[in-house]
mmCIF file of C-alpha atoms in Angstrom:
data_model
loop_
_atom_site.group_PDB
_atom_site.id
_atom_site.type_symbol
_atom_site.label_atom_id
_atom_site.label_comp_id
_atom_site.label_asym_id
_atom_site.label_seq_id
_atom_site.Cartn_x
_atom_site.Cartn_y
_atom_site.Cartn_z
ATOM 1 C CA UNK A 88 25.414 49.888 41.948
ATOM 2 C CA UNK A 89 23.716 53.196 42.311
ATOM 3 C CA UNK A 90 20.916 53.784 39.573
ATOM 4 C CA UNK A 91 20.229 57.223 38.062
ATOM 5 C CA UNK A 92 16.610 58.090 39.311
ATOM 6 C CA UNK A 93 16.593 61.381 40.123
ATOM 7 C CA UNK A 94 16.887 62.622 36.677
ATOM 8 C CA UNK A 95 15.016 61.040 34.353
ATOM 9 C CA UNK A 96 15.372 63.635 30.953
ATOM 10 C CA UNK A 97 18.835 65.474 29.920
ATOM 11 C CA UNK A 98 18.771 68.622 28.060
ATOM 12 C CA UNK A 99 21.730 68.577 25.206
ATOM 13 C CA UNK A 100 23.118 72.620 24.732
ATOM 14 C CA UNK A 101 24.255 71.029 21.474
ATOM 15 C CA UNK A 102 26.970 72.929 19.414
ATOM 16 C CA UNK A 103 25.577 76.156 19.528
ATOM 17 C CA UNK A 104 22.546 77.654 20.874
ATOM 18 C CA UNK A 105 22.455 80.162 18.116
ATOM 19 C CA UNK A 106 19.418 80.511 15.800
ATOM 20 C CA UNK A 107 21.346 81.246 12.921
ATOM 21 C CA UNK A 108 24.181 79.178 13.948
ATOM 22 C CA UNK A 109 21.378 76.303 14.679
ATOM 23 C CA UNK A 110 20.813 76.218 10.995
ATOM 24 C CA UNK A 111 24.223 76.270 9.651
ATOM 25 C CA UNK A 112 24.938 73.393 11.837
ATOM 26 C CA UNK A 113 21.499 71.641 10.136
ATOM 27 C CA UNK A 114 22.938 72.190 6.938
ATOM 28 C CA UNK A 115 26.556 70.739 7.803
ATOM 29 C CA UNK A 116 25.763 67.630 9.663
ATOM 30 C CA UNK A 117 22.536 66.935 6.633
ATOM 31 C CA UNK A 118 24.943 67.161 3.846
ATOM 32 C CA UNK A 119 27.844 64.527 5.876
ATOM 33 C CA UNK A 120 25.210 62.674 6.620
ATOM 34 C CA UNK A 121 24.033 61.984 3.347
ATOM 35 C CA UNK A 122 27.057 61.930 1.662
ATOM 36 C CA UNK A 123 28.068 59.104 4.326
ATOM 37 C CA UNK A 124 24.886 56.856 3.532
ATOM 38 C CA UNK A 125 25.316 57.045 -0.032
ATOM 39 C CA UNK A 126 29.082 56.801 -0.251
ATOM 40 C CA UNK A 127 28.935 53.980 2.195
ATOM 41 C CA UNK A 128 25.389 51.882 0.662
ATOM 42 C CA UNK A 129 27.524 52.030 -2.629
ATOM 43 C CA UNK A 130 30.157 50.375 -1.225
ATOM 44 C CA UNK A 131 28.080 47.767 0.236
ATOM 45 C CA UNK A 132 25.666 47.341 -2.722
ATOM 46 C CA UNK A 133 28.973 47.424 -4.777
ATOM 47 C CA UNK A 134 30.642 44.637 -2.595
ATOM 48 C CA UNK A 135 27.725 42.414 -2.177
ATOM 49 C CA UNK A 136 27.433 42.313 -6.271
ATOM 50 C CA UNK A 137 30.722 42.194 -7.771
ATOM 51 C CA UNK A 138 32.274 38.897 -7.871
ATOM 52 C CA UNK A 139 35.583 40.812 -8.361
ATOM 53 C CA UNK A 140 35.929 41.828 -4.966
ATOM 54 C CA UNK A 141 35.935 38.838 -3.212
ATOM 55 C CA UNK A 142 39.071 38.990 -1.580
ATOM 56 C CA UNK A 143 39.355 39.045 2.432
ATOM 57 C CA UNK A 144 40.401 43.115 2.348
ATOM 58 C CA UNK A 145 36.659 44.092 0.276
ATOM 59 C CA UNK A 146 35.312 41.507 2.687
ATOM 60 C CA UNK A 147 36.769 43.862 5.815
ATOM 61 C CA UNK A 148 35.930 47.043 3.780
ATOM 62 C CA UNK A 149 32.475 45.983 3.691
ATOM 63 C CA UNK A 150 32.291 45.743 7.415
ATOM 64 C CA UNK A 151 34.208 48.854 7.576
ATOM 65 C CA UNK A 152 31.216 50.439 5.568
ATOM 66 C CA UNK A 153 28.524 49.138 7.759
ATOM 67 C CA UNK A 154 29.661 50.545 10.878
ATOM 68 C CA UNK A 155 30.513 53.804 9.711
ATOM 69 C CA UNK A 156 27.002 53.868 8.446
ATOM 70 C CA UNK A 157 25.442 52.984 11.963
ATOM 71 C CA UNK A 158 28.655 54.944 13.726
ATOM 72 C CA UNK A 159 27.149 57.924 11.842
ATOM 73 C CA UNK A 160 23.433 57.094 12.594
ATOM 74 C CA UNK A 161 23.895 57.188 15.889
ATOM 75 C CA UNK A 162 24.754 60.711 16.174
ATOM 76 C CA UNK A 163 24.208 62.374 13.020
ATOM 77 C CA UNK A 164 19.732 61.916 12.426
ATOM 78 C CA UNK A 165 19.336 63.689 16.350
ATOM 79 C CA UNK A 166 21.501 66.261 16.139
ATOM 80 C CA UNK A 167 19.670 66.971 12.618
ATOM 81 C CA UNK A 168 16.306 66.890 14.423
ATOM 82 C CA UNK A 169 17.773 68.613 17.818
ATOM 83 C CA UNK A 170 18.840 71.282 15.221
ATOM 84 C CA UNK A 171 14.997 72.545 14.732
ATOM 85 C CA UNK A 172 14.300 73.261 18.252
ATOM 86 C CA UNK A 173 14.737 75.148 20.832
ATOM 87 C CA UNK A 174 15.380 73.023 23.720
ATOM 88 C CA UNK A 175 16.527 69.340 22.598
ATOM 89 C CA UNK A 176 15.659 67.057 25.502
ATOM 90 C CA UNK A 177 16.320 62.996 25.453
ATOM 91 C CA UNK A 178 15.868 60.742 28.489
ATOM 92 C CA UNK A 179 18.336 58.748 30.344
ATOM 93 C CA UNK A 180 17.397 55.517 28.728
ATOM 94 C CA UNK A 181 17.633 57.372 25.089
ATOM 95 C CA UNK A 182 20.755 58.481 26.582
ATOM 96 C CA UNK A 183 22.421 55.503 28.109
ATOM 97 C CA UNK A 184 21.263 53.626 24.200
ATOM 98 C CA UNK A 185 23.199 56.010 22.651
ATOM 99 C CA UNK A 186 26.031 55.835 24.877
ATOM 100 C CA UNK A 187 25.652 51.818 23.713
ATOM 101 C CA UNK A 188 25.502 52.343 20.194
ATOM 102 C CA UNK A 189 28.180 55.213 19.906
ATOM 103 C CA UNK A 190 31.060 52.577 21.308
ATOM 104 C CA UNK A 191 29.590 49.543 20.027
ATOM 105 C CA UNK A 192 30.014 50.992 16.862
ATOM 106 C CA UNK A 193 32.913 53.180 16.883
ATOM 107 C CA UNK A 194 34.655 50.319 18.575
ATOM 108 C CA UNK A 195 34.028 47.684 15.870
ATOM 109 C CA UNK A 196 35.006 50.253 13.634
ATOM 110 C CA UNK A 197 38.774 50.529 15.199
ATOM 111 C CA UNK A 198 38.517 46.268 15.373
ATOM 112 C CA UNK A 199 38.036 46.326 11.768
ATOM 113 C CA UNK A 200 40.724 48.791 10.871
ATOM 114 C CA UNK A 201 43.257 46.671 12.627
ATOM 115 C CA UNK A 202 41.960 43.727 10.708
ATOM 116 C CA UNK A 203 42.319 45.274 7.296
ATOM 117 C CA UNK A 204 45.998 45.598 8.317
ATOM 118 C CA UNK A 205 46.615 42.021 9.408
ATOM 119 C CA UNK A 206 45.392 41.389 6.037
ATOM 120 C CA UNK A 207 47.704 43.417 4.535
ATOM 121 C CA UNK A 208 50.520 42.119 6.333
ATOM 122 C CA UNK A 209 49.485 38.941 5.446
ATOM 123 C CA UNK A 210 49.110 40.061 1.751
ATOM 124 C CA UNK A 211 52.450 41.663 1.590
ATOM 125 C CA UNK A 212 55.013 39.902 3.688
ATOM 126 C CA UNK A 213 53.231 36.428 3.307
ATOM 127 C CA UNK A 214 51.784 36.641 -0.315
ATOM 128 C CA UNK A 215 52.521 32.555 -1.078
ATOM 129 C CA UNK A 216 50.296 31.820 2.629
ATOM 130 C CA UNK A 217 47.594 34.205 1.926
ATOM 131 C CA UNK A 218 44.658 32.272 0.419
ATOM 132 C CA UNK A 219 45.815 29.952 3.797
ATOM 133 C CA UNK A 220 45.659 32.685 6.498
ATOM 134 C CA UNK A 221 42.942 34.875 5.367
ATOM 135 C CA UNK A 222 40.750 31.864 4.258
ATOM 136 C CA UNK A 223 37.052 32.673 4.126
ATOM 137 C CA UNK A 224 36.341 31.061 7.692
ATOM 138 C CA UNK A 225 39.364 32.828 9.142
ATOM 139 C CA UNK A 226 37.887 36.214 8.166
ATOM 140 C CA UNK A 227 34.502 35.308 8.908
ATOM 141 C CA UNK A 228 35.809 34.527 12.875
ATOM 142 C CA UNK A 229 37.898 36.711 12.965
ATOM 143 C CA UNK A 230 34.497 39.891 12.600
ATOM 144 C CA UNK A 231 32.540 37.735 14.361
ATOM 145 C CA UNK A 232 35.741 38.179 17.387
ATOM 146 C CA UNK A 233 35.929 41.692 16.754
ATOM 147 C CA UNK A 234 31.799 41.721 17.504
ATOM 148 C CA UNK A 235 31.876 40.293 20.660
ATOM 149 C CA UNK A 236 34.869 42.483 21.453
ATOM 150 C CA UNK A 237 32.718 45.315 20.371
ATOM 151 C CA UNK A 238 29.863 44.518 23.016
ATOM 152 C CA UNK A 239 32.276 43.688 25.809
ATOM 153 C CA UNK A 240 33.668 47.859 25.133
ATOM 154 C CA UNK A 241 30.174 49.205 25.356
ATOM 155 C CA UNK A 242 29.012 47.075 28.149
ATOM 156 C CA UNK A 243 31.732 48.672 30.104
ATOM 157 C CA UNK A 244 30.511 51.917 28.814
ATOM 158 C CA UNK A 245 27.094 51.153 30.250
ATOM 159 C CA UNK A 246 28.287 49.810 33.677
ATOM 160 C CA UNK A 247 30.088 53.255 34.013
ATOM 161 C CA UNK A 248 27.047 55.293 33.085
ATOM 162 C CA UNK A 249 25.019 53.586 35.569
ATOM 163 C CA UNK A 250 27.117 53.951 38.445
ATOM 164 C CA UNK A 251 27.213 57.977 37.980
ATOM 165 C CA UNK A 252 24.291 59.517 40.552
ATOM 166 C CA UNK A 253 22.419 62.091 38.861
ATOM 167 C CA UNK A 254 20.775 64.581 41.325
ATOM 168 C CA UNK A 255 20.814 67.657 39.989
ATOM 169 C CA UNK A 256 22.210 69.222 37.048
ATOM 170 C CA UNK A 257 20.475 67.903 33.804
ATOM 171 C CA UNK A 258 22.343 69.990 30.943
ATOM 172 C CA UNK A 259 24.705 68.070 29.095
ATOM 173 C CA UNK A 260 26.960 70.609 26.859
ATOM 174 C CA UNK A 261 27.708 68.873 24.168
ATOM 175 C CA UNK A 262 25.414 66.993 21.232
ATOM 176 C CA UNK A 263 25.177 63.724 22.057
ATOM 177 C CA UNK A 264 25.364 61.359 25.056
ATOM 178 C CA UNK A 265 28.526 60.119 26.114
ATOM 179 C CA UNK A 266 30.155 59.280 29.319
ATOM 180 C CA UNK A 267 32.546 62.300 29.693
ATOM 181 C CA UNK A 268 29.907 64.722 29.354
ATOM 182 C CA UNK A 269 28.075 62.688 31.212
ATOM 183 C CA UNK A 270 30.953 62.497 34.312
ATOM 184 C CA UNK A 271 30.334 66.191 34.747
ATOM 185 C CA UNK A 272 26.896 65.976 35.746
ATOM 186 C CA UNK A 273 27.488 63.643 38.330
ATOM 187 C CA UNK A 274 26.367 64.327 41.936
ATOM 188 C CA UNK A 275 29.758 62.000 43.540
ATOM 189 C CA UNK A 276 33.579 61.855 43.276
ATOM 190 C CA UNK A 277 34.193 60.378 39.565
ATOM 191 C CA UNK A 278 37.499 59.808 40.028
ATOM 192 C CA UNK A 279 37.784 56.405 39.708
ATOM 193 C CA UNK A 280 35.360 56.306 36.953
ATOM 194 C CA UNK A 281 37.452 58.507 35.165
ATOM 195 C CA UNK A 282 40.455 55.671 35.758
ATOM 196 C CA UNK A 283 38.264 52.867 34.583
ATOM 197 C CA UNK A 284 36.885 55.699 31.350
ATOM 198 C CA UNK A 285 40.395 55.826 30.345
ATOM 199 C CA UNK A 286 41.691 52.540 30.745
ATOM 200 C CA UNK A 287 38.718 51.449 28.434
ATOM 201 C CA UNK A 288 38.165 53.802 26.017
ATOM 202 C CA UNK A 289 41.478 56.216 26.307
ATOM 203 C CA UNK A 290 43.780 52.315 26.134
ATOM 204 C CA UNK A 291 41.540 50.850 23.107
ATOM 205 C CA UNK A 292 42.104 54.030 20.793
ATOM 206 C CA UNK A 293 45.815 54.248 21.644
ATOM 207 C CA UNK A 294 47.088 50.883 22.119
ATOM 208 C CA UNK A 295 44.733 50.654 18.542
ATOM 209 C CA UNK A 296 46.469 53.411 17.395
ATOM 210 C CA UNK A 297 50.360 52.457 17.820
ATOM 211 C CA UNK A 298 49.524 48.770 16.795
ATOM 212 C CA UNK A 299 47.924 49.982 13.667
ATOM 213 C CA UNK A 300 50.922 52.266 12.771
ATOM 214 C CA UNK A 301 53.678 49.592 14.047
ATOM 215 C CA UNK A 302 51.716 47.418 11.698
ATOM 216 C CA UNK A 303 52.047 50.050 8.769
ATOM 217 C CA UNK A 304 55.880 50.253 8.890
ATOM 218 C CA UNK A 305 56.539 46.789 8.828
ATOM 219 C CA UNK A 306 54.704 46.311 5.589
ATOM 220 C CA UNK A 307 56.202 49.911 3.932
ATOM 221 C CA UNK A 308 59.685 48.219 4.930
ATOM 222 C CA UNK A 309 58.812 45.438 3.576
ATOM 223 C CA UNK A 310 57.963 46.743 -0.011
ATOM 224 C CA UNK A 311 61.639 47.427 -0.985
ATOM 225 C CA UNK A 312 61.796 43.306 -1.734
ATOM 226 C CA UNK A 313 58.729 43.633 -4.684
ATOM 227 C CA UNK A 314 58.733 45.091 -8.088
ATOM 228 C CA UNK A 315 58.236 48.390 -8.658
ATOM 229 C CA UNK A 316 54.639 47.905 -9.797
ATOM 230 C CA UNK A 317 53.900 46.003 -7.149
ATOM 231 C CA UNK A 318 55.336 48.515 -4.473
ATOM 232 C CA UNK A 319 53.386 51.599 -6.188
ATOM 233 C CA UNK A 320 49.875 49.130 -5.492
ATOM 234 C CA UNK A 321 50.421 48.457 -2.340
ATOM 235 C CA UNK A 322 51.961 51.334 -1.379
ATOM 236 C CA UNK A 323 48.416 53.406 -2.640
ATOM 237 C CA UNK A 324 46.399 50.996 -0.789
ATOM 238 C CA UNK A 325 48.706 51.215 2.464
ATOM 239 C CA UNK A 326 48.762 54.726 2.234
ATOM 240 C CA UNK A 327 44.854 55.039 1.989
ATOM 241 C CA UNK A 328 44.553 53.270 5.176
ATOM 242 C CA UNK A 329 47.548 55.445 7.012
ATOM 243 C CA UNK A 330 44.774 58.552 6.047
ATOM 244 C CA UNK A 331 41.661 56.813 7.546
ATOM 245 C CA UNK A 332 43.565 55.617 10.414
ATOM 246 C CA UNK A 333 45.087 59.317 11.216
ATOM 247 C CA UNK A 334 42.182 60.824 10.897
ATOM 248 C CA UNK A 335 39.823 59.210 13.037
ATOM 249 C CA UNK A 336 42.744 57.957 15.761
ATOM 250 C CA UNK A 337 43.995 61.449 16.392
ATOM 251 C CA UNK A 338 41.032 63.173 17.288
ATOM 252 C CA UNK A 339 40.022 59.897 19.590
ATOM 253 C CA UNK A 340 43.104 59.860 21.822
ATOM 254 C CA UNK A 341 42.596 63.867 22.410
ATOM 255 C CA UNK A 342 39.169 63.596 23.498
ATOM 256 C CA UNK A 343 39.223 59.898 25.341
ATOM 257 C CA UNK A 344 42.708 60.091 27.014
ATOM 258 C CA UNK A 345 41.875 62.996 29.426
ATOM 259 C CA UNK A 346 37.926 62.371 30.675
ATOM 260 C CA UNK A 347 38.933 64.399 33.802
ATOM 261 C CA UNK A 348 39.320 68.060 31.514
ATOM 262 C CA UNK A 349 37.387 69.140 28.933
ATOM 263 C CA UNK A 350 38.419 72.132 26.522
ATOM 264 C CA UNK A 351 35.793 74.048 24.204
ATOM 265 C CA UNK A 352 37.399 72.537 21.176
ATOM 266 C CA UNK A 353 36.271 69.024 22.356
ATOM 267 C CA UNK A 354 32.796 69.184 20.280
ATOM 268 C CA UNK A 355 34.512 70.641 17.427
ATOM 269 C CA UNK A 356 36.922 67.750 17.144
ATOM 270 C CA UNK A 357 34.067 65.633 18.008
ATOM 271 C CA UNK A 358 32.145 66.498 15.127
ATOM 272 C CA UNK A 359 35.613 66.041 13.037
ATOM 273 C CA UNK A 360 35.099 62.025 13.722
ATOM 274 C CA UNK A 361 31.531 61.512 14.165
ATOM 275 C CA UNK A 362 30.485 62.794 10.732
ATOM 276 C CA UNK A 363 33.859 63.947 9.015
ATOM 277 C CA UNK A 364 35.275 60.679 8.634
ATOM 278 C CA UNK A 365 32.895 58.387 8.569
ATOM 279 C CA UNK A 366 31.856 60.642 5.136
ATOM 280 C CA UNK A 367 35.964 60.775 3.972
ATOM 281 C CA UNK A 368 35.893 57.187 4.353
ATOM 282 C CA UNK A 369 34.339 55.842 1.135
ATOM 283 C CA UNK A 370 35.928 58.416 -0.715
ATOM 284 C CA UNK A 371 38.991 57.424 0.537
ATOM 285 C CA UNK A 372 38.727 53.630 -0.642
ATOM 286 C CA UNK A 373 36.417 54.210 -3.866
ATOM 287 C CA UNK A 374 39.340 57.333 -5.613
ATOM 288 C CA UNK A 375 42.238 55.704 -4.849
ATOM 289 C CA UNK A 376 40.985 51.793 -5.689
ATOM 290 C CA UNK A 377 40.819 51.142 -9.497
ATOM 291 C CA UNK A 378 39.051 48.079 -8.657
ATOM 292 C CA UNK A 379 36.222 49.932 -6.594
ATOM 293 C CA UNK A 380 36.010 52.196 -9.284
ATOM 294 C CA UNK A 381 35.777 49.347 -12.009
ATOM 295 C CA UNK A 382 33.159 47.312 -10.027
ATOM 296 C CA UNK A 383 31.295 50.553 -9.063
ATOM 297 C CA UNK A 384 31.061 51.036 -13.314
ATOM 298 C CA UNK A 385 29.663 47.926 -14.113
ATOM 299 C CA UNK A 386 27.254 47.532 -11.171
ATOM 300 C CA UNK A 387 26.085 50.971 -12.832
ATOM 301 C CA UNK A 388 25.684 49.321 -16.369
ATOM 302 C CA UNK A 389 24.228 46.748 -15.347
ATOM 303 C CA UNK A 390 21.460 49.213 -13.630
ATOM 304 C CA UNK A 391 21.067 51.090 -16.328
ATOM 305 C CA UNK A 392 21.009 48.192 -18.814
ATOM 306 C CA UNK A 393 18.190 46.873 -16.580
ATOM 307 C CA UNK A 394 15.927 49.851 -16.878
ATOM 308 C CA UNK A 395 16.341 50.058 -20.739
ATOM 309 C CA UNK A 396 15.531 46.782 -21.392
ATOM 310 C CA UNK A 397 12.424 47.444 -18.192
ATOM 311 C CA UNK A 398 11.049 50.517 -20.372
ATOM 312 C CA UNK A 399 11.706 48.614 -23.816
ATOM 313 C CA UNK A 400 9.477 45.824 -22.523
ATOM 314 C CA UNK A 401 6.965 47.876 -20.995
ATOM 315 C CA UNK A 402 6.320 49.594 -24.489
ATOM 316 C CA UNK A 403 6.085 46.201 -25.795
ATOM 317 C CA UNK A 404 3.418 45.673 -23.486
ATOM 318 C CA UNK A 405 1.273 48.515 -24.039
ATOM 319 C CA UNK A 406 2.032 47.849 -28.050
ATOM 320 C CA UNK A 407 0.554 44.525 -27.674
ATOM 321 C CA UNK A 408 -2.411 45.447 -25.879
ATOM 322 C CA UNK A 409 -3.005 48.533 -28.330
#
């Protein structure tokens, strides 16, 4: 395997190189960003706390949280910072880490998804076996599965990077490190590493993709056997899931299912599920779950409860002392 010595620092053109432009994209990819920690931290926090969602779907939805928060971290806090200067360099091994990162995380995150609909599967067309399927260890194996799986995808990643010969261009036109911006810098055929690029990531995000909606019409068809109440809730929740899925699958396949041709749309659409969705995603779960919403409310009573009664014995306190 050929290292990548001769070039040692990449320059990233970014999304524009614009002043102006510079700043609107600072502004856009600040305010997703911190609408995606705090939506996503709420959800967590709001998880963790409430004994109300213990069930095996919060238990996947809190997973589902965590890696959009370190999806979005990986791209989001450089681009920010790349944003104030002129010329944003990183080095190959800040390169080949994010290259890591990106498809560890954005891998687990397409693991997870598919889990949340076995569960509801399970939930739906096996509702008297549940508690049996989706026990707590089940679920618990099953992420720590979908983990390993996870490395195993950006291992791959890594191998790929590493084999590319770097000799002479060092601009990478686009925002962040990733292979097929990386292919074009190459100083040697890439054709088979475009192969092995799409059998990897091109085959996770569509085989993903069709499972995930196969999935989804089984357990719609299934719904004309419950009540009406009971087809309306799942039906909200199923449909929920359809939107995260849809959003974050489409824009995958177009970019990852032709490394060999790139279009200037590709770091629009890029941005679309780097920072879009990870930041629709809580939003997503938290307006159209009552229960969310409920154990959101009293995790923020309970808050505020707890700094009244803070401030009430403080002035106690100083009373005392006085």
């Amino acid at each position: 395997m050929q290292l990548s010595i001769n070039v040692t620092n990449f320059l990233l053109l970014g999304l524009t190189q614009d002043p102006r432009r510079k700043n609107i994209v600072l502004a856009i990819f600040l305010f997703f960003y911190m609408g995606t920690l705090v939506g996503n931290l709420l959800i967590i926090a709001t998880i963790k706390t409430s004994q109300a969602l213990g069930s095996p779907m919060y238990y996947f939805l809190f997973y589902l949280s965590l890696s959009d928060t370190c999806f979005s971290t990986t791209v989001a806090p450089r681009t920010i910072v790349d944003s104030l200067t002129k010329a944003a360099s990183i080095s190959f091994s800040e390169c080949i880490i994010q290259v890591f990162t990106f498809h560890l995380f954005g891998s687990l995150e397409i693991f997870i998804l598919i889990l949340m609909a076995v569960d509801r599967y399970v939930a739906i067309c096996k509702p008297l076996h549940y508690t049996t399927i989706m026990s707590h260890q089940v679920c618990g194996m099953l992420v720590a599965i979908v983990c390993v799986g996870s490395c195993i995808h950006s291992l791959v990643q890594i191998f790929l990077a590493l084999s590319l010969p770097f000799c002479g261009p060092n601009e990478i036109d686009h925002y962040f490190c990733d292979l097929q911006p990386l292919l074009k810098l190459a100083c040697s055929d890439t054709y088979v590493i475009n192969l092995l690029f799409v059998a990897n990531s091109g085959t996770l995000c569509t085989v993903s993709f069709l499972m995930l909606m196969v999935s989804y019409v089984i357990i719609l068809y299934s719904l004309r056997n419950h009540s009406a109440e009971g087809r309306k809730k799942a039906l909200f929740t199923c449909v929920s899931h359809i939107i995260v899925v849809v959003l974050f699958f489409v824009p995958c396949i177009f970019i990852y299912t032709r490394p060999a041709t790139t279009f200037p749309m590709d770091k629009m659409i890029s941005v679309f599920y780097t920072i879009c969705t990870p930041f629709l995603n809580p939003l997503i779960y938290t307006l159209r779950n009552a229960e969310v919403k409920n154990a959101m409310r009293k995790l923020w009573s309970r808050k505020v409860s707890g700094d009244i009664q803070g401030i009430k014995i403080r002035i106690n306190k100083e009373n005392f002392s006085f």
